Amino acid sequence: MNFVIEKKYERAHRKVSLLEKMIEDKTRELYLEHQKVEKSNQYLSRILQSMAGGVIVTDHTFTVVLVNGAAAIILGEESENLLGSELLDVFPVDGIAQAIEERAYHDLPSEQTELVLARNPDGRPI
Amino acid sequence: MKGEIFNLFECFISESFGDETFESILDSAQPELSTQEPFIGPGTYPDQDFFSIVKAAINHTGLPLEKAAFLFGKYCFPHLGRKIPGYLNQFSHPKDFLLTLDKVIHVEVRKVFKNAEPPEFSYEDPGPNELIMIYRSKRKLYAFAEGLIQGVAEHFQTSITIQRTIIDMEEGQCIFHLKFGTSNEEDGV
């Protein structure tokens, strides 16, 4: 019986070592994947910031969460000052108000939460 | 096959026949195993290793293969169910739960266990107290799947009678026609 317990213990001990090794490998994998995502984010951010067209991104409540350099220049404000503002306060044109009203956010398919409101500075659709 | 299943099989044999029996089974299967390390839950191992251990278990215990696979499936369900308690508790009837097996449970299994190859299920719904589950897996573990379904029945305290029809031996396709009885709670059992 002791022999059986010994064998079980030995196997359990070896399992712990294998699991520890697996956690280390997975942690390393996760770190490398994180680096890749970070790089890709930086790349996309550089494209967005260097675009000539103004881009404002809001969340579903139309609170501004991202403003690119061109949009900040068009609006004559620092990007940081625009973050957290209501879209209509930042861009108070009739076209936007109407687009928001017509947006039917709740009618979007469940997997889609983005709505593109491409507008000229005077609010007319592009 | 995932190490989780190997480990559950060890527990099943140890609890049913004792630790000594399992060690003897493992010793006699050892020469046929391509895996020399102990099996760990998230690991993936050759199916053949599992079948070698099962073969040795059948030789040692005298249990017929069909019965052993069924009992093992039934044994597994509560253990696997413990991994998703919040999800399982959302359902009050086994049919509703079983209908999510392919599109929810097995999707999660594939996320958590890399390289996992759970069986595929498609369904037909002939009536409120019936369900047709079409199983497809190259492993052809029909009796194991039937045992798991009986484990589901016990969990929900609802009787399920299962009629099994193998439709494609080559592809490992089988139909389980399930008929649900009333819940044991309703019967006052």
PDB file of C-alpha atoms in Angstrom:
ATOM      1  CA  MET A   1       0.000   0.000   0.000  1.00  0.00           C
ATOM      2  CA  ASN A   2       2.830   2.408   0.924  1.00  0.00           C
ATOM      3  CA  PHE A   3       4.375   1.672  -2.429  1.00  0.00           C
ATOM      4  CA  VAL A   4       1.146   2.718  -4.167  1.00  0.00           C
ATOM      5  CA  ILE A   5       0.958   5.956  -2.173  1.00  0.00           C
ATOM      6  CA  GLU A   6       4.596   6.647  -2.965  1.00  0.00           C
ATOM      7  CA  LYS A   7       3.963   6.191  -6.673  1.00  0.00           C
ATOM      8  CA  LYS A   8       0.927   8.455  -6.570  1.00  0.00           C
ATOM      9  CA  TYR A   9       2.879  11.090  -4.654  1.00  0.00           C
ATOM     10  CA  GLU A  10       5.772  10.913  -7.086  1.00  0.00           C
ATOM     11  CA  ARG A  11       3.390  11.312 -10.030  1.00  0.00           C
ATOM     12  CA  ALA A  12       1.605  14.248  -8.368  1.00  0.00           C
ATOM     13  CA  HIS A  13       4.967  15.896  -7.708  1.00  0.00           C
ATOM     14  CA  ARG A  14       5.999  15.486 -11.342  1.00  0.00           C
ATOM     15  CA  LYS A  15       2.635  16.884 -12.459  1.00  0.00           C
ATOM     16  CA  VAL A  16       3.201  20.024 -10.409  1.00  0.00           C
ATOM     17  CA  SER A  17       6.582  20.534 -12.093  1.00  0.00           C
ATOM     18  CA  LEU A  18       5.037  20.071 -15.540  1.00  0.00           C
ATOM     19  CA  LEU A  19       2.228  22.506 -14.730  1.00  0.00           C
ATOM     20  CA  GLU A  20       4.718  25.087 -13.439  1.00  0.00           C
ATOM     21  CA  LYS A  21       6.674  24.765 -16.660  1.00  0.00           C
ATOM     22  CA  MET A  22       3.472  25.120 -18.673  1.00  0.00           C
ATOM     23  CA  ILE A  23       2.506  28.296 -16.775  1.00  0.00           C
ATOM     24  CA  GLU A  24       5.952  29.773 -17.468  1.00  0.00           C
ATOM     25  CA  ASP A  25       5.636  28.962 -21.184  1.00  0.00           C
ATOM     26  CA  LYS A  26       2.132  30.409 -21.367  1.00  0.00           C
ATOM     27  CA  THR A  27       3.216  33.564 -19.529  1.00  0.00           C
ATOM     28  CA  ARG A  28       6.045  34.024 -22.010  1.00  0.00           C
ATOM     29  CA  GLU A  29       3.637  33.431 -24.920  1.00  0.00           C
ATOM     30  CA  LEU A  30       1.194  35.961 -23.464  1.00  0.00           C
ATOM     31  CA  TYR A  31       3.945  38.549 -23.052  1.00  0.00           C
ATOM     32  CA  LEU A  32       5.033  38.134 -26.679  1.00  0.00           C
ATOM     33  CA  GLU A  33       1.440  38.360 -27.932  1.00  0.00           C
ATOM     34  CA  HIS A  34       0.930  41.481 -25.811  1.00  0.00           C
ATOM     35  CA  GLN A  35       4.023  43.039 -27.397  1.00  0.00           C
ATOM     36  CA  LYS A  36       2.609  42.269 -30.853  1.00  0.00           C
ATOM     37  CA  VAL A  37      -0.744  43.893 -30.013  1.00  0.00           C
ATOM     38  CA  GLU A  38       1.036  46.915 -28.550  1.00  0.00           C
ATOM     39  CA  LYS A  39       3.107  47.326 -31.721  1.00  0.00           C
ATOM     40  CA  SER A  40       0.056  47.001 -33.921  1.00  0.00           C
ATOM     41  CA  ASN A  41      -1.812  49.609 -31.809  1.00  0.00           C
ATOM     42  CA  GLN A  42       1.075  52.035 -32.124  1.00  0.00           C
ATOM     43  CA  TYR A  43       1.163  51.501 -35.864  1.00  0.00           C
ATOM     44  CA  LEU A  44      -2.566  52.148 -36.281  1.00  0.00           C
ATOM     45  CA  SER A  45      -2.402  55.129 -33.947  1.00  0.00           C
ATOM     46  CA  ARG A  46       0.393  56.694 -36.015  1.00  0.00           C
ATOM     47  CA  ILE A  47      -1.705  56.290 -39.188  1.00  0.00           C
ATOM     48  CA  LEU A  48      -4.736  57.835 -37.475  1.00  0.00           C
ATOM     49  CA  GLN A  49      -2.781  60.749 -36.076  1.00  0.00           C
ATOM     50  CA  SER A  50      -1.060  61.548 -39.371  1.00  0.00           C
ATOM     51  CA  MET A  51      -4.249  61.450 -41.473  1.00  0.00           C
ATOM     52  CA  ALA A  52      -5.320  64.673 -43.151  1.00  0.00           C
ATOM     53  CA  GLY A  53      -8.984  63.979 -42.417  1.00  0.00           C
ATOM     54  CA  GLY A  54     -10.416  64.676 -38.981  1.00  0.00           C
ATOM     55  CA  VAL A  55     -11.583  61.666 -36.991  1.00  0.00           C
ATOM     56  CA  ILE A  56     -13.569  61.769 -33.769  1.00  0.00           C
ATOM     57  CA  VAL A  57     -14.503  58.529 -32.043  1.00  0.00           C
ATOM     58  CA  THR A  58     -17.230  58.391 -29.408  1.00  0.00           C
ATOM     59  CA  ASP A  59     -18.600  55.649 -27.209  1.00  0.00           C
ATOM     60  CA  HIS A  60     -22.224  54.564 -27.420  1.00  0.00           C
ATOM     61  CA  THR A  61     -23.333  57.568 -25.335  1.00  0.00           C
ATOM     62  CA  PHE A  62     -21.658  59.915 -27.865  1.00  0.00           C
ATOM     63  CA  THR A  63     -18.959  60.901 -25.414  1.00  0.00           C
ATOM     64  CA  VAL A  64     -15.699  61.622 -27.246  1.00  0.00           C
ATOM     65  CA  VAL A  65     -13.063  58.947 -26.567  1.00  0.00           C
ATOM     66  CA  LEU A  66     -10.556  59.685 -29.336  1.00  0.00           C
ATOM     67  CA  VAL A  67      -9.684  62.709 -31.468  1.00  0.00           C
ATOM     68  CA  ASN A  68      -6.964  62.693 -34.089  1.00  0.00           C
ATOM     69  CA  GLY A  69      -4.630  65.618 -34.780  1.00  0.00           C
ATOM     70  CA  ALA A  70      -6.527  66.815 -37.866  1.00  0.00           C
ATOM     71  CA  ALA A  71      -9.855  66.912 -36.000  1.00  0.00           C
ATOM     72  CA  ALA A  72      -8.250  68.910 -33.175  1.00  0.00           C
ATOM     73  CA  ILE A  73      -6.934  71.444 -35.723  1.00  0.00           C
ATOM     74  CA  ILE A  74     -10.337  71.703 -37.468  1.00  0.00           C
ATOM     75  CA  LEU A  75     -12.058  72.263 -34.101  1.00  0.00           C
ATOM     76  CA  GLY A  76      -9.322  74.602 -32.842  1.00  0.00           C
ATOM     77  CA  GLU A  77      -8.890  72.736 -29.562  1.00  0.00           C
ATOM     78  CA  GLU A  78      -6.259  70.529 -27.954  1.00  0.00           C
ATOM     79  CA  SER A  79      -7.187  66.834 -28.315  1.00  0.00           C
ATOM     80  CA  GLU A  80      -6.942  66.383 -24.519  1.00  0.00           C
ATOM     81  CA  ASN A  81      -9.571  69.076 -23.955  1.00  0.00           C
ATOM     82  CA  LEU A  82     -12.008  67.344 -26.269  1.00  0.00           C
ATOM     83  CA  LEU A  83     -11.809  63.902 -24.685  1.00  0.00           C
ATOM     84  CA  GLY A  84     -14.763  63.172 -22.432  1.00  0.00           C
ATOM     85  CA  SER A  85     -16.932  65.874 -24.019  1.00  0.00           C
ATOM     86  CA  GLU A  86     -20.340  65.296 -25.555  1.00  0.00           C
ATOM     87  CA  LEU A  87     -20.135  65.039 -29.336  1.00  0.00           C
ATOM     88  CA  LEU A  88     -22.778  67.726 -29.816  1.00  0.00           C
ATOM     89  CA  ASP A  89     -20.813  70.147 -27.594  1.00  0.00           C
ATOM     90  CA  VAL A  90     -17.701  69.514 -29.665  1.00  0.00           C
ATOM     91  CA  PHE A  91     -19.389  69.500 -33.018  1.00  0.00           C
ATOM     92  CA  PRO A  92     -22.628  71.492 -32.607  1.00  0.00           C
ATOM     93  CA  VAL A  93     -24.093  71.293 -36.076  1.00  0.00           C
ATOM     94  CA  ASP A  94     -27.623  70.380 -37.044  1.00  0.00           C
ATOM     95  CA  GLY A  95     -26.527  67.563 -39.296  1.00  0.00           C
ATOM     96  CA  ILE A  96     -24.930  65.696 -36.392  1.00  0.00           C
ATOM     97  CA  ALA A  97     -27.926  66.115 -34.116  1.00  0.00           C
ATOM     98  CA  GLN A  98     -30.115  64.786 -36.877  1.00  0.00           C
ATOM     99  CA  ALA A  99     -27.726  61.916 -37.592  1.00  0.00           C
ATOM    100  CA  ILE A 100     -27.683  60.982 -33.916  1.00  0.00           C
ATOM    101  CA  GLU A 101     -31.439  61.002 -33.848  1.00  0.00           C
ATOM    102  CA  GLU A 102     -31.560  58.873 -36.932  1.00  0.00           C
ATOM    103  CA  ARG A 103     -28.737  56.634 -35.849  1.00  0.00           C
ATOM    104  CA  ALA A 104     -31.041  54.004 -34.347  1.00  0.00           C
ATOM    105  CA  TYR A 105     -28.130  52.732 -32.267  1.00  0.00           C
ATOM    106  CA  HIS A 106     -30.377  50.087 -30.759  1.00  0.00           C
ATOM    107  CA  ASP A 107     -31.143  48.803 -34.253  1.00  0.00           C
ATOM    108  CA  LEU A 108     -27.523  47.976 -34.935  1.00  0.00           C
ATOM    109  CA  PRO A 109     -26.737  44.279 -35.129  1.00  0.00           C
ATOM    110  CA  SER A 110     -25.527  43.029 -31.750  1.00  0.00           C
ATOM    111  CA  GLU A 111     -21.971  42.434 -32.960  1.00  0.00           C
ATOM    112  CA  GLN A 112     -21.706  45.981 -34.368  1.00  0.00           C
ATOM    113  CA  THR A 113     -21.391  48.889 -32.002  1.00  0.00           C
ATOM    114  CA  GLU A 114     -19.797  51.368 -34.379  1.00  0.00           C
ATOM    115  CA  LEU A 115     -21.669  53.894 -36.429  1.00  0.00           C
ATOM    116  CA  VAL A 116     -19.836  56.123 -38.866  1.00  0.00           C
ATOM    117  CA  LEU A 117     -21.186  59.663 -39.039  1.00  0.00           C
ATOM    118  CA  ALA A 118     -19.046  61.023 -41.834  1.00  0.00           C
ATOM    119  CA  ARG A 119     -19.846  64.719 -42.064  1.00  0.00           C
ATOM    120  CA  ASN A 120     -18.424  67.953 -43.489  1.00  0.00           C
ATOM    121  CA  PRO A 121     -17.632  70.671 -40.921  1.00  0.00           C
ATOM    122  CA  ASP A 122     -21.037  72.238 -41.648  1.00  0.00           C
ATOM    123  CA  GLY A 123     -22.760  68.971 -40.849  1.00  0.00           C
ATOM    124  CA  ARG A 124     -23.613  67.941 -44.397  1.00  0.00           C
ATOM    125  CA  PRO A 125     -22.973  64.261 -45.148  1.00  0.00           C
ATOM    126  CA  ILE A 126     -19.738  63.707 -47.059  1.00  0.00           C
TER     127      ILE A 126
ATOM    128  CA  MET B   1      -7.180  13.699 -26.030  1.00  0.00           C
ATOM    129  CA  LYS B   2      -6.981  16.180 -23.183  1.00  0.00           C
ATOM    130  CA  GLY B   3      -5.123  15.211 -20.002  1.00  0.00           C
ATOM    131  CA  GLU B   4      -8.253  16.153 -18.080  1.00  0.00           C
ATOM    132  CA  ILE B   5      -9.942  12.984 -19.361  1.00  0.00           C
ATOM    133  CA  PHE B   6      -6.940  10.803 -18.431  1.00  0.00           C
ATOM    134  CA  ASN B   7      -6.991  12.272 -14.926  1.00  0.00           C
ATOM    135  CA  LEU B   8     -10.728  11.750 -14.552  1.00  0.00           C
ATOM    136  CA  PHE B   9     -10.262   8.150 -15.651  1.00  0.00           C
ATOM    137  CA  GLU B  10      -7.626   7.697 -12.942  1.00  0.00           C
ATOM    138  CA  CYS B  11     -10.056   9.079 -10.340  1.00  0.00           C
ATOM    139  CA  PHE B  12     -12.884   6.909 -11.695  1.00  0.00           C
ATOM    140  CA  ILE B  13     -10.826   3.706 -11.436  1.00  0.00           C
ATOM    141  CA  SER B  14      -9.260   4.636  -8.092  1.00  0.00           C
ATOM    142  CA  GLU B  15     -12.640   5.462  -6.539  1.00  0.00           C
ATOM    143  CA  SER B  16     -14.380   2.413  -7.998  1.00  0.00           C
ATOM    144  CA  PHE B  17     -11.654  -0.229  -7.646  1.00  0.00           C
ATOM    145  CA  GLY B  18      -8.953   1.283  -5.418  1.00  0.00           C
ATOM    146  CA  ASP B  19      -5.601   2.980  -5.938  1.00  0.00           C
ATOM    147  CA  GLU B  20      -3.740  -0.314  -6.170  1.00  0.00           C
ATOM    148  CA  THR B  21      -5.876  -1.423  -9.109  1.00  0.00           C
ATOM    149  CA  PHE B  22      -5.179   1.798 -10.946  1.00  0.00           C
ATOM    150  CA  GLU B  23      -1.437   1.495 -10.397  1.00  0.00           C
ATOM    151  CA  SER B  24      -1.507  -2.075 -11.727  1.00  0.00           C
ATOM    152  CA  ILE B  25      -3.498  -0.880 -14.748  1.00  0.00           C
ATOM    153  CA  LEU B  26      -1.027   1.913 -15.426  1.00  0.00           C
ATOM    154  CA  ASP B  27       1.949  -0.429 -15.015  1.00  0.00           C
ATOM    155  CA  SER B  28       0.543  -2.941 -17.480  1.00  0.00           C
ATOM    156  CA  ALA B  29      -0.394  -0.218 -20.001  1.00  0.00           C
ATOM    157  CA  GLN B  30       2.982   1.540 -19.689  1.00  0.00           C
ATOM    158  CA  PRO B  31       4.851  -0.387 -22.430  1.00  0.00           C
ATOM    159  CA  GLU B  32       2.162   0.628 -24.947  1.00  0.00           C
ATOM    160  CA  LEU B  33       2.079   4.316 -23.973  1.00  0.00           C
ATOM    161  CA  SER B  34       3.894   6.831 -26.130  1.00  0.00           C
ATOM    162  CA  THR B  35       3.638   9.386 -23.284  1.00  0.00           C
ATOM    163  CA  GLN B  36       6.144   8.745 -20.515  1.00  0.00           C
ATOM    164  CA  GLU B  37       5.336  11.844 -18.420  1.00  0.00           C
ATOM    165  CA  PRO B  38       2.298  11.954 -16.127  1.00  0.00           C
ATOM    166  CA  PHE B  39      -0.815  13.326 -17.806  1.00  0.00           C
ATOM    167  CA  ILE B  40      -1.727  16.888 -16.853  1.00  0.00           C
ATOM    168  CA  GLY B  41      -5.158  18.421 -17.412  1.00  0.00           C
ATOM    169  CA  PRO B  42      -4.325  21.053 -20.049  1.00  0.00           C
ATOM    170  CA  GLY B  43      -1.964  18.740 -21.961  1.00  0.00           C
ATOM    171  CA  THR B  44      -2.953  16.975 -25.177  1.00  0.00           C
ATOM    172  CA  TYR B  45      -2.006  13.320 -25.573  1.00  0.00           C
ATOM    173  CA  PRO B  46      -2.464  10.649 -28.246  1.00  0.00           C
ATOM    174  CA  ASP B  47      -5.903   9.021 -28.188  1.00  0.00           C
ATOM    175  CA  GLN B  48      -4.130   5.689 -28.458  1.00  0.00           C
ATOM    176  CA  ASP B  49      -2.599   6.191 -24.987  1.00  0.00           C
ATOM    177  CA  PHE B  50      -6.066   6.611 -23.512  1.00  0.00           C
ATOM    178  CA  PHE B  51      -7.385   3.533 -25.288  1.00  0.00           C
ATOM    179  CA  SER B  52      -4.370   1.502 -24.067  1.00  0.00           C
ATOM    180  CA  ILE B  53      -5.143   2.462 -20.460  1.00  0.00           C
ATOM    181  CA  VAL B  54      -8.832   1.675 -20.959  1.00  0.00           C
ATOM    182  CA  LYS B  55      -7.911  -1.709 -22.478  1.00  0.00           C
ATOM    183  CA  ALA B  56      -5.705  -2.491 -19.476  1.00  0.00           C
ATOM    184  CA  ALA B  57      -8.510  -1.365 -17.142  1.00  0.00           C
ATOM    185  CA  ILE B  58     -10.957  -3.719 -18.821  1.00  0.00           C
ATOM    186  CA  ASN B  59      -8.516  -6.606 -18.450  1.00  0.00           C
ATOM    187  CA  HIS B  60      -7.998  -5.841 -14.757  1.00  0.00           C
ATOM    188  CA  THR B  61     -11.562  -5.100 -13.720  1.00  0.00           C
ATOM    189  CA  GLY B  62     -13.479  -7.453 -15.991  1.00  0.00           C
ATOM    190  CA  LEU B  63     -15.881  -4.645 -16.918  1.00  0.00           C
ATOM    191  CA  PRO B  64     -17.148  -4.910 -20.496  1.00  0.00           C
ATOM    192  CA  LEU B  65     -15.903  -1.973 -22.633  1.00  0.00           C
ATOM    193  CA  GLU B  66     -19.397  -0.655 -23.345  1.00  0.00           C
ATOM    194  CA  LYS B  67     -20.337  -0.617 -19.657  1.00  0.00           C
ATOM    195  CA  ALA B  68     -17.002   0.884 -18.596  1.00  0.00           C
ATOM    196  CA  ALA B  69     -17.344   3.718 -21.134  1.00  0.00           C
ATOM    197  CA  PHE B  70     -20.936   4.403 -20.050  1.00  0.00           C
ATOM    198  CA  LEU B  71     -20.071   4.423 -16.331  1.00  0.00           C
ATOM    199  CA  PHE B  72     -17.048   6.616 -16.963  1.00  0.00           C
ATOM    200  CA  GLY B  73     -19.194   9.133 -18.902  1.00  0.00           C
ATOM    201  CA  LYS B  74     -21.720   9.216 -16.088  1.00  0.00           C
ATOM    202  CA  TYR B  75     -18.893   9.690 -13.581  1.00  0.00           C
ATOM    203  CA  CYS B  76     -17.395  12.542 -15.617  1.00  0.00           C
ATOM    204  CA  PHE B  77     -20.415  14.809 -15.899  1.00  0.00           C
ATOM    205  CA  PRO B  78     -20.528  16.144 -12.305  1.00  0.00           C
ATOM    206  CA  HIS B  79     -16.750  16.714 -12.414  1.00  0.00           C
ATOM    207  CA  LEU B  80     -16.893  18.577 -15.725  1.00  0.00           C
ATOM    208  CA  GLY B  81     -20.056  20.401 -14.614  1.00  0.00           C
ATOM    209  CA  ARG B  82     -18.180  21.785 -11.609  1.00  0.00           C
ATOM    210  CA  LYS B  83     -16.065  23.779 -14.032  1.00  0.00           C
ATOM    211  CA  ILE B  84     -19.114  25.744 -15.216  1.00  0.00           C
ATOM    212  CA  PRO B  85     -21.373  25.999 -12.136  1.00  0.00           C
ATOM    213  CA  GLY B  86     -22.751  29.453 -12.969  1.00  0.00           C
ATOM    214  CA  TYR B  87     -23.602  28.405 -16.489  1.00  0.00           C
ATOM    215  CA  LEU B  88     -25.173  25.101 -15.491  1.00  0.00           C
ATOM    216  CA  ASN B  89     -27.383  26.783 -12.896  1.00  0.00           C
ATOM    217  CA  GLN B  90     -29.035  28.904 -15.582  1.00  0.00           C
ATOM    218  CA  PHE B  91     -30.980  25.882 -16.762  1.00  0.00           C
ATOM    219  CA  SER B  92     -33.867  24.124 -15.100  1.00  0.00           C
ATOM    220  CA  HIS B  93     -34.344  21.396 -17.722  1.00  0.00           C
ATOM    221  CA  PRO B  94     -31.722  19.077 -19.263  1.00  0.00           C
ATOM    222  CA  LYS B  95     -33.035  19.677 -22.790  1.00  0.00           C
ATOM    223  CA  ASP B  96     -32.267  23.402 -22.660  1.00  0.00           C
ATOM    224  CA  PHE B  97     -28.776  22.641 -21.407  1.00  0.00           C
ATOM    225  CA  LEU B  98     -28.067  19.888 -23.943  1.00  0.00           C
ATOM    226  CA  LEU B  99     -29.100  22.193 -26.776  1.00  0.00           C
ATOM    227  CA  THR B 100     -26.194  24.496 -25.877  1.00  0.00           C
ATOM    228  CA  LEU B 101     -23.581  21.738 -25.892  1.00  0.00           C
ATOM    229  CA  ASP B 102     -22.278  22.334 -29.383  1.00  0.00           C
ATOM    230  CA  LYS B 103     -22.525  26.108 -29.724  1.00  0.00           C
ATOM    231  CA  VAL B 104     -21.575  27.152 -26.189  1.00  0.00           C
ATOM    232  CA  ILE B 105     -19.924  24.437 -24.083  1.00  0.00           C
ATOM    233  CA  HIS B 106     -17.708  22.980 -26.795  1.00  0.00           C
ATOM    234  CA  VAL B 107     -16.817  26.463 -28.053  1.00  0.00           C
ATOM    235  CA  GLU B 108     -15.599  27.252 -24.520  1.00  0.00           C
ATOM    236  CA  VAL B 109     -13.744  23.931 -24.346  1.00  0.00           C
ATOM    237  CA  ARG B 110     -11.868  24.853 -27.532  1.00  0.00           C
ATOM    238  CA  LYS B 111     -10.970  28.249 -26.045  1.00  0.00           C
ATOM    239  CA  VAL B 112      -9.676  26.870 -22.759  1.00  0.00           C
ATOM    240  CA  PHE B 113      -8.044  23.706 -24.062  1.00  0.00           C
ATOM    241  CA  LYS B 114      -5.876  24.325 -27.075  1.00  0.00           C
ATOM    242  CA  ASN B 115      -6.109  21.494 -29.637  1.00  0.00           C
ATOM    243  CA  ALA B 116      -9.230  20.078 -28.000  1.00  0.00           C
ATOM    244  CA  GLU B 117     -11.407  18.084 -30.380  1.00  0.00           C
ATOM    245  CA  PRO B 118     -14.775  17.655 -28.705  1.00  0.00           C
ATOM    246  CA  PRO B 119     -17.473  15.813 -30.676  1.00  0.00           C
ATOM    247  CA  GLU B 120     -19.821  17.785 -32.904  1.00  0.00           C
ATOM    248  CA  PHE B 121     -23.542  17.741 -32.202  1.00  0.00           C
ATOM    249  CA  SER B 122     -26.459  18.783 -34.360  1.00  0.00           C
ATOM    250  CA  TYR B 123     -30.037  18.672 -33.180  1.00  0.00           C
ATOM    251  CA  GLU B 124     -33.598  17.979 -34.158  1.00  0.00           C
ATOM    252  CA  ASP B 125     -36.452  18.959 -31.913  1.00  0.00           C
ATOM    253  CA  PRO B 126     -39.380  16.600 -32.516  1.00  0.00           C
ATOM    254  CA  GLY B 127     -41.424  17.670 -29.481  1.00  0.00           C
ATOM    255  CA  PRO B 128     -41.353  19.298 -26.042  1.00  0.00           C
ATOM    256  CA  ASN B 129     -40.220  16.170 -24.192  1.00  0.00           C
ATOM    257  CA  GLU B 130     -37.906  14.827 -26.841  1.00  0.00           C
ATOM    258  CA  LEU B 131     -34.609  15.713 -28.393  1.00  0.00           C
ATOM    259  CA  ILE B 132     -32.579  14.156 -31.162  1.00  0.00           C
ATOM    260  CA  MET B 133     -28.842  14.672 -30.820  1.00  0.00           C
ATOM    261  CA  ILE B 134     -26.679  13.721 -33.761  1.00  0.00           C
ATOM    262  CA  TYR B 135     -23.170  12.954 -32.544  1.00  0.00           C
ATOM    263  CA  ARG B 136     -20.153  13.026 -34.810  1.00  0.00           C
ATOM    264  CA  SER B 137     -16.601  12.197 -33.692  1.00  0.00           C
ATOM    265  CA  LYS B 138     -13.848  10.087 -35.137  1.00  0.00           C
ATOM    266  CA  ARG B 139     -13.321   8.706 -31.625  1.00  0.00           C
ATOM    267  CA  LYS B 140     -16.730   6.983 -31.741  1.00  0.00           C
ATOM    268  CA  LEU B 141     -17.200   7.216 -27.970  1.00  0.00           C
ATOM    269  CA  TYR B 142     -20.938   6.587 -28.151  1.00  0.00           C
ATOM    270  CA  ALA B 143     -21.296   4.836 -24.804  1.00  0.00           C
ATOM    271  CA  PHE B 144     -19.202   7.530 -23.110  1.00  0.00           C
ATOM    272  CA  ALA B 145     -21.476  10.230 -24.567  1.00  0.00           C
ATOM    273  CA  GLU B 146     -24.532   8.282 -23.427  1.00  0.00           C
ATOM    274  CA  GLY B 147     -23.060   8.092 -19.928  1.00  0.00           C
ATOM    275  CA  LEU B 148     -22.504  11.851 -19.959  1.00  0.00           C
ATOM    276  CA  ILE B 149     -26.154  12.379 -20.960  1.00  0.00           C
ATOM    277  CA  GLN B 150     -27.227  10.186 -18.026  1.00  0.00           C
ATOM    278  CA  GLY B 151     -24.984  12.362 -15.851  1.00  0.00           C
ATOM    279  CA  VAL B 152     -26.941  15.367 -17.130  1.00  0.00           C
ATOM    280  CA  ALA B 153     -30.191  13.545 -16.255  1.00  0.00           C
ATOM    281  CA  GLU B 154     -28.977  12.973 -12.696  1.00  0.00           C
ATOM    282  CA  HIS B 155     -27.863  16.557 -12.336  1.00  0.00           C
ATOM    283  CA  PHE B 156     -31.275  17.881 -13.349  1.00  0.00           C
ATOM    284  CA  GLN B 157     -33.035  15.066 -11.509  1.00  0.00           C
ATOM    285  CA  THR B 158     -35.018  14.307 -14.630  1.00  0.00           C
ATOM    286  CA  SER B 159     -35.150  10.864 -16.173  1.00  0.00           C
ATOM    287  CA  ILE B 160     -33.942  10.509 -19.751  1.00  0.00           C
ATOM    288  CA  THR B 161     -34.430   7.405 -21.843  1.00  0.00           C
ATOM    289  CA  ILE B 162     -31.941   7.178 -24.654  1.00  0.00           C
ATOM    290  CA  GLN B 163     -32.248   5.267 -27.884  1.00  0.00           C
ATOM    291  CA  ARG B 164     -28.944   5.039 -29.700  1.00  0.00           C
ATOM    292  CA  THR B 165     -28.628   4.373 -33.436  1.00  0.00           C
ATOM    293  CA  ILE B 166     -25.258   4.327 -35.156  1.00  0.00           C
ATOM    294  CA  ILE B 167     -25.746   5.790 -38.620  1.00  0.00           C
ATOM    295  CA  ASP B 168     -22.213   5.922 -39.981  1.00  0.00           C
ATOM    296  CA  MET B 169     -19.602   3.661 -38.421  1.00  0.00           C
ATOM    297  CA  GLU B 170     -16.865   5.029 -40.677  1.00  0.00           C
ATOM    298  CA  GLU B 171     -17.461   8.708 -39.820  1.00  0.00           C
ATOM    299  CA  GLY B 172     -18.427   8.021 -36.206  1.00  0.00           C
ATOM    300  CA  GLN B 173     -21.975   9.344 -36.510  1.00  0.00           C
ATOM    301  CA  CYS B 174     -24.671   8.292 -34.141  1.00  0.00           C
ATOM    302  CA  ILE B 175     -28.182   9.454 -33.259  1.00  0.00           C
ATOM    303  CA  PHE B 176     -29.278   9.741 -29.655  1.00  0.00           C
ATOM    304  CA  HIS B 177     -33.051   9.973 -29.417  1.00  0.00           C
ATOM    305  CA  LEU B 178     -33.792  11.340 -25.966  1.00  0.00           C
ATOM    306  CA  LYS B 179     -37.147  11.186 -24.201  1.00  0.00           C
ATOM    307  CA  PHE B 180     -37.419  13.262 -21.055  1.00  0.00           C
ATOM    308  CA  GLY B 181     -39.514  12.104 -18.134  1.00  0.00           C
ATOM    309  CA  THR B 182     -40.835  14.251 -15.336  1.00  0.00           C
ATOM    310  CA  SER B 183     -38.345  15.585 -12.846  1.00  0.00           C
ATOM    311  CA  ASN B 184     -37.741  13.439  -9.767  1.00  0.00           C
ATOM    312  CA  GLU B 185     -38.559  16.467  -7.613  1.00  0.00           C
ATOM    313  CA  GLU B 186     -41.995  16.683  -9.209  1.00  0.00           C
ATOM    314  CA  ASP B 187     -42.442  12.988  -8.505  1.00  0.00           C
ATOM    315  CA  GLY B 188     -41.513  13.633  -4.900  1.00  0.00           C
ATOM    316  CA  VAL B 189     -38.467  11.324  -5.160  1.00  0.00           C
TER     317      VAL B 189
END
